CSV table of C-alpha atoms in Angstrom, one decimal:
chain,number,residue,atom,x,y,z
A,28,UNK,CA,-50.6,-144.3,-42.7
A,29,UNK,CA,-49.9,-142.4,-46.1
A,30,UNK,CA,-49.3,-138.7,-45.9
A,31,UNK,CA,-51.1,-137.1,-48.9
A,32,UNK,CA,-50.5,-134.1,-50.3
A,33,UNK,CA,-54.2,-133.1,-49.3
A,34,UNK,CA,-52.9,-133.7,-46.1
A,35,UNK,CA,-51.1,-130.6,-46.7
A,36,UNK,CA,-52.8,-128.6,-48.6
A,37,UNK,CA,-57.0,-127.2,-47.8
A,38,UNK,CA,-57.6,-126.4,-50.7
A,39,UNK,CA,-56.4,-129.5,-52.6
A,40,UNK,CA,-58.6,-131.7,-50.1
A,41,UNK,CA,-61.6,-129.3,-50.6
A,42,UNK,CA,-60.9,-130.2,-54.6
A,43,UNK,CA,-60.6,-133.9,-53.6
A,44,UNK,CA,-63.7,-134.2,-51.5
A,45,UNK,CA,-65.7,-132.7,-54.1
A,46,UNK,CA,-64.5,-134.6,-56.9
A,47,UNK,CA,-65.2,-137.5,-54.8
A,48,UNK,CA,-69.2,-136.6,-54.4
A,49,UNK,CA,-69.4,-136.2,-57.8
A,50,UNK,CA,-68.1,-139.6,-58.5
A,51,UNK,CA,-70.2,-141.5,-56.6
A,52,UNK,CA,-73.1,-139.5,-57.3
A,53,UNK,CA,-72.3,-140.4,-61.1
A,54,UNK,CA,-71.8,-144.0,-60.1
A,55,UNK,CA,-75.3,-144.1,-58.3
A,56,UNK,CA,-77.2,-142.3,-61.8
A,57,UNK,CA,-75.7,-144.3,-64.1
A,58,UNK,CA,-76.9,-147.6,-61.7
A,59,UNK,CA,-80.5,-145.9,-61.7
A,60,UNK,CA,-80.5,-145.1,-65.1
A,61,UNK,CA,-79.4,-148.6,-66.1
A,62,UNK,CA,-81.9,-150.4,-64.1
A,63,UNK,CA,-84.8,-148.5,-65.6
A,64,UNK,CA,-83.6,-149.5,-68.8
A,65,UNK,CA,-84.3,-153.0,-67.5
A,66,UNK,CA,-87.3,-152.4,-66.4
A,67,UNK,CA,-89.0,-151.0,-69.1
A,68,UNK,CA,-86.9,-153.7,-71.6
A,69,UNK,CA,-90.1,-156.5,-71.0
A,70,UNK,CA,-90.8,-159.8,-72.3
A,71,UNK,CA,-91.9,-161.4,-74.6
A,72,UNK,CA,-88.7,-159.5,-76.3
A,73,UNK,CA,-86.7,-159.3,-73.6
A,74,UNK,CA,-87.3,-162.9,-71.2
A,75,UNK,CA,-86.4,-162.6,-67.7
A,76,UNK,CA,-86.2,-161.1,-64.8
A,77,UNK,CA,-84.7,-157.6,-64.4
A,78,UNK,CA,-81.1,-157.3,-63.4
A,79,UNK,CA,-80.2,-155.5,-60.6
A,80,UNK,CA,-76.9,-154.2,-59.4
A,81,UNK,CA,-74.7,-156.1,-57.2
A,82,UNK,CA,-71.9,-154.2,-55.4
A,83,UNK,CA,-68.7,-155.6,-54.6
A,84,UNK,CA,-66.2,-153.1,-52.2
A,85,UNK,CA,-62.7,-153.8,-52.4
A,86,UNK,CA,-59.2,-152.5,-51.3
A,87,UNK,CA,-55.7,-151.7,-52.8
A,88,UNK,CA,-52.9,-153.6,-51.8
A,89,UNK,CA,-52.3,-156.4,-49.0
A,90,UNK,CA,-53.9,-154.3,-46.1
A,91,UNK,CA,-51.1,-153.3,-44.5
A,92,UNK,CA,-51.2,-149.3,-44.6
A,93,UNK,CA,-54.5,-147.8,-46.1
A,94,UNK,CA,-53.9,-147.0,-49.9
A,95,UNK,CA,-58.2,-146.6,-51.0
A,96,UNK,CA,-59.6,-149.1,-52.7
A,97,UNK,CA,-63.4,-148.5,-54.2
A,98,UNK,CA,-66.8,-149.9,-54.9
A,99,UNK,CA,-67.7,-152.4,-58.2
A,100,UNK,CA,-71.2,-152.7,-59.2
A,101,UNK,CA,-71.8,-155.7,-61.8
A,102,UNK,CA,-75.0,-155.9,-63.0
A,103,UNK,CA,-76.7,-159.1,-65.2
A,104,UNK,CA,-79.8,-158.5,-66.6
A,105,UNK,CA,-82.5,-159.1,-69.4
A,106,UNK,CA,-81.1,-156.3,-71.6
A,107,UNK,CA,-77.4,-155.7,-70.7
A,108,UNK,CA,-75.9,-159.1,-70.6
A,109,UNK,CA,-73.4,-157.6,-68.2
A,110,UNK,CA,-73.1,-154.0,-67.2
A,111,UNK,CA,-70.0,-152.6,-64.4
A,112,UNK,CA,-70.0,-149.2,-62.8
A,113,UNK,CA,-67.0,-149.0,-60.9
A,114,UNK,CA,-65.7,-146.3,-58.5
A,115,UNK,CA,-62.4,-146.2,-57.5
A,116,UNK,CA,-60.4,-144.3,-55.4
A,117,UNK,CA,-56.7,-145.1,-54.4
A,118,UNK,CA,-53.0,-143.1,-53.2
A,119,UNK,CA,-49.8,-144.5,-52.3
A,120,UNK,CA,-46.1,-143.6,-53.9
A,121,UNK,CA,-45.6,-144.9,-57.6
A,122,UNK,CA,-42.5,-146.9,-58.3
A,123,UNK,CA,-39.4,-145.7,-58.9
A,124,UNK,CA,-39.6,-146.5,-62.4
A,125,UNK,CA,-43.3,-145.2,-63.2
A,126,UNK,CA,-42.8,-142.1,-61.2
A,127,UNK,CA,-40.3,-141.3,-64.1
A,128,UNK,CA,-43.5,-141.6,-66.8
A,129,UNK,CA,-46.0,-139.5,-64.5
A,130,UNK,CA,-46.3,-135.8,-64.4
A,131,UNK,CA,-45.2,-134.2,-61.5
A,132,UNK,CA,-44.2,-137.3,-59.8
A,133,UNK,CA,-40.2,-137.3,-60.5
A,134,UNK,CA,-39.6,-135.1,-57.0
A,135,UNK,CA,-41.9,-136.6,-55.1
A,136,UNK,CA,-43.6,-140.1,-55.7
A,137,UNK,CA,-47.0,-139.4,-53.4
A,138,UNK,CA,-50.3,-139.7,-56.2
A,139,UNK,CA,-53.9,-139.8,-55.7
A,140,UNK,CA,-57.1,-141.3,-58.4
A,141,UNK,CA,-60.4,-141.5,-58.2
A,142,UNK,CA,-62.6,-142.1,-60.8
A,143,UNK,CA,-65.7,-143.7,-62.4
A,144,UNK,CA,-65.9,-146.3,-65.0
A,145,UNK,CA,-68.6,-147.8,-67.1
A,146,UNK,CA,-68.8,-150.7,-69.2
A,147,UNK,CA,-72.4,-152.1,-70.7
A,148,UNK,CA,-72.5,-155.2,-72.7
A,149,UNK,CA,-76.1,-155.8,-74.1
A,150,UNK,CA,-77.4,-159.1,-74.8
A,151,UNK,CA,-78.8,-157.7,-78.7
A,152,UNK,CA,-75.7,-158.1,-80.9
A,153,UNK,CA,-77.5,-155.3,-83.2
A,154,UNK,CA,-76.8,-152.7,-79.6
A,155,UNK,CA,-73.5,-151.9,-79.6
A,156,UNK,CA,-71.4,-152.0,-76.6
A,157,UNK,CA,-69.9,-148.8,-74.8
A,158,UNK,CA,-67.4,-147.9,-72.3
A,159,UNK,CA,-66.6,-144.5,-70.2
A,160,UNK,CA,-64.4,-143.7,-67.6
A,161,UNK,CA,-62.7,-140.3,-65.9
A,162,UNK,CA,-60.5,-139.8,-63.4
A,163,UNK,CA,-58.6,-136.9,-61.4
A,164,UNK,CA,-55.0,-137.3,-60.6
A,165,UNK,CA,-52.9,-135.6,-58.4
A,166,UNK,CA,-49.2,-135.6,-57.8
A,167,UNK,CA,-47.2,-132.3,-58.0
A,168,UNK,CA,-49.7,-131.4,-60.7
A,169,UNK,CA,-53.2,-132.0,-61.1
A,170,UNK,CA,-55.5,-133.2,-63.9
A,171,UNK,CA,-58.6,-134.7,-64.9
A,172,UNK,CA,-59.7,-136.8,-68.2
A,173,UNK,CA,-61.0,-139.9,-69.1
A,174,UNK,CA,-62.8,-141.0,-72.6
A,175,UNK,CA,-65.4,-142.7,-74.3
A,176,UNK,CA,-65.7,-145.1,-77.2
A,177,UNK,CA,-68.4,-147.0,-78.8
A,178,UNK,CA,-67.9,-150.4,-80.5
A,179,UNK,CA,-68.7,-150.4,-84.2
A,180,UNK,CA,-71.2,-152.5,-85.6
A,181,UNK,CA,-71.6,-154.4,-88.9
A,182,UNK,CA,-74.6,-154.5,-91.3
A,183,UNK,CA,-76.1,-158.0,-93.0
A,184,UNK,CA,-73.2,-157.5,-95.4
A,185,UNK,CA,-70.6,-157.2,-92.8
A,186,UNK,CA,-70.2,-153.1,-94.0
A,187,UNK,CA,-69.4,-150.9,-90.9
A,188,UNK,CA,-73.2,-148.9,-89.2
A,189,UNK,CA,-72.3,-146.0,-88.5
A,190,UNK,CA,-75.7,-144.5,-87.4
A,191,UNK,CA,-75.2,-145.2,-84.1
A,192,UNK,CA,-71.3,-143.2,-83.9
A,193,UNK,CA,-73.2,-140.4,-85.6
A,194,UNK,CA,-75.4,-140.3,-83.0
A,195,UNK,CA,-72.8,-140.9,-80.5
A,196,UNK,CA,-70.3,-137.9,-81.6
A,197,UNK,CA,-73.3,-135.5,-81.7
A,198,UNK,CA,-73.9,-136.4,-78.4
A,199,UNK,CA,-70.1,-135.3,-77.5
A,200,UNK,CA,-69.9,-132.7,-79.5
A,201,UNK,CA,-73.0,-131.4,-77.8
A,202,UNK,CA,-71.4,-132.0,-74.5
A,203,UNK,CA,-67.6,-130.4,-75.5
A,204,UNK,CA,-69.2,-127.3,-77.1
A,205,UNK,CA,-71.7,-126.2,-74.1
A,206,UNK,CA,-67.9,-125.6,-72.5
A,207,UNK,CA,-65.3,-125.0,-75.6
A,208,UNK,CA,-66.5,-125.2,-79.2
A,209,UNK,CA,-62.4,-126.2,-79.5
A,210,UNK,CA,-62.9,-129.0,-77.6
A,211,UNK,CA,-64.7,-131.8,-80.2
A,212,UNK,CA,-62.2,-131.1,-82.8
A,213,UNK,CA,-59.0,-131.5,-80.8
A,214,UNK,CA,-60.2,-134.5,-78.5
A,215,UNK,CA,-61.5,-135.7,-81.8
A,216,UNK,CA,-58.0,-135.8,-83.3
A,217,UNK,CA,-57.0,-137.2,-80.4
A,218,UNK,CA,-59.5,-140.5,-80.4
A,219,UNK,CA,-58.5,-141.0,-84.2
A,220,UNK,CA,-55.2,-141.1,-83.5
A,221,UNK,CA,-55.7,-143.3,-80.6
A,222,UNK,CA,-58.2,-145.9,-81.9
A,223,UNK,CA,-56.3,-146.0,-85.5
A,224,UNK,CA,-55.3,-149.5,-86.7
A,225,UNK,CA,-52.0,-149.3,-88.7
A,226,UNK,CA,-52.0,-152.4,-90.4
A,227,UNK,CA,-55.9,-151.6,-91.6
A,228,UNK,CA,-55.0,-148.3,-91.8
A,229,UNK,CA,-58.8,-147.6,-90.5
């Protein structure tokens, strides 16, 4: 069995267990959320029945020692041509090479993760496709982030739309500001400088 450090500490496994009911409560909206979306997506527009989730569990490692695992649900349906919401949650010791990379984790290898992703494919090539995910780690030190991104979309003449990422940075400015109104810019800078293509120089 792997000693955590919640193990050891109340009041990091009272942090734990309620990031934990918040991720699978996401993970159950987001599937609710998506299959009314195919339900009210009907034909003749949209042929088909609607997709449902399918939930896979799974676990880390060979199953020797408990290190977590999680739960994928994959969904396939008349509107979203494939749709994940995956919850993971998984601890163990990191490597003694990675350790080296990872806050807090030089003294003492032990981490925890859980988190929530999302990734929605629809079947409309005029919808474009968006991902999510979030996650609290813990080592020595703990933190929580994640991210979004939305993939661009071209008009008839092949010129980026960007009505849809206005749309989509109101909505996460509207989110960052009801907490920090420094938040948008600097995550901002952060996303441009992450999603920028040198050799477009876009």
């Amino acid at each position: 069995m792997t000693v955590t450090r919640a193990d050891e500490d109340p009041a990091l496994a009272e942090r734990q267990a309620r990031h934990k009911a918040f991720v699978w409560d996401l993970q159950a909206r987001f599937c609710a959320a998506l299959e009314a979306l195919e339900d009210d997506a009907r034909p003749p527009l949209h042929p088909g029945p609607a997709g449902r989730f399918e939930k896979h569990p799974w676990t880390r490692g060979d199953g020797s020692k408990d290190q977590g695992g999680g739960v994928g649900a994959l969904m396939h349906g008349r509107l979203f041509e494939k749709v994940g919401v995956h919850v993971s949650e998984v601890f163990g010791e990191f490597s003694d090479e990675f350790r080296k990379q990872m806050p807090g984790a030089a003294d003492d290898p032990r981490f925890w993760a859980c988190g929530v992703s999302l990734i929605a494919h629809p079947r409309s090539p005029r919808v474009p496709a968006a991902h999510m995910n979030t996650r609290m780690i813990t080592t020595s030190k703990t933190w929580f982030g994640g991210g979004s991104d939305l993939t661009p979309l071209l008009d008839h003449q092949r010129r980026p739309d960007f009505a849809d990422a206005v749309d989509f940075h109101a909505a996460l400015k509207t989110a960052c500001d009801a907490h920090d109104a420094a938040y948008y810019p600097k995550f901002k800078r952060w996303a441009d400088a992450y999603f920028h293509l040198a050799h477009r120089d876009e």
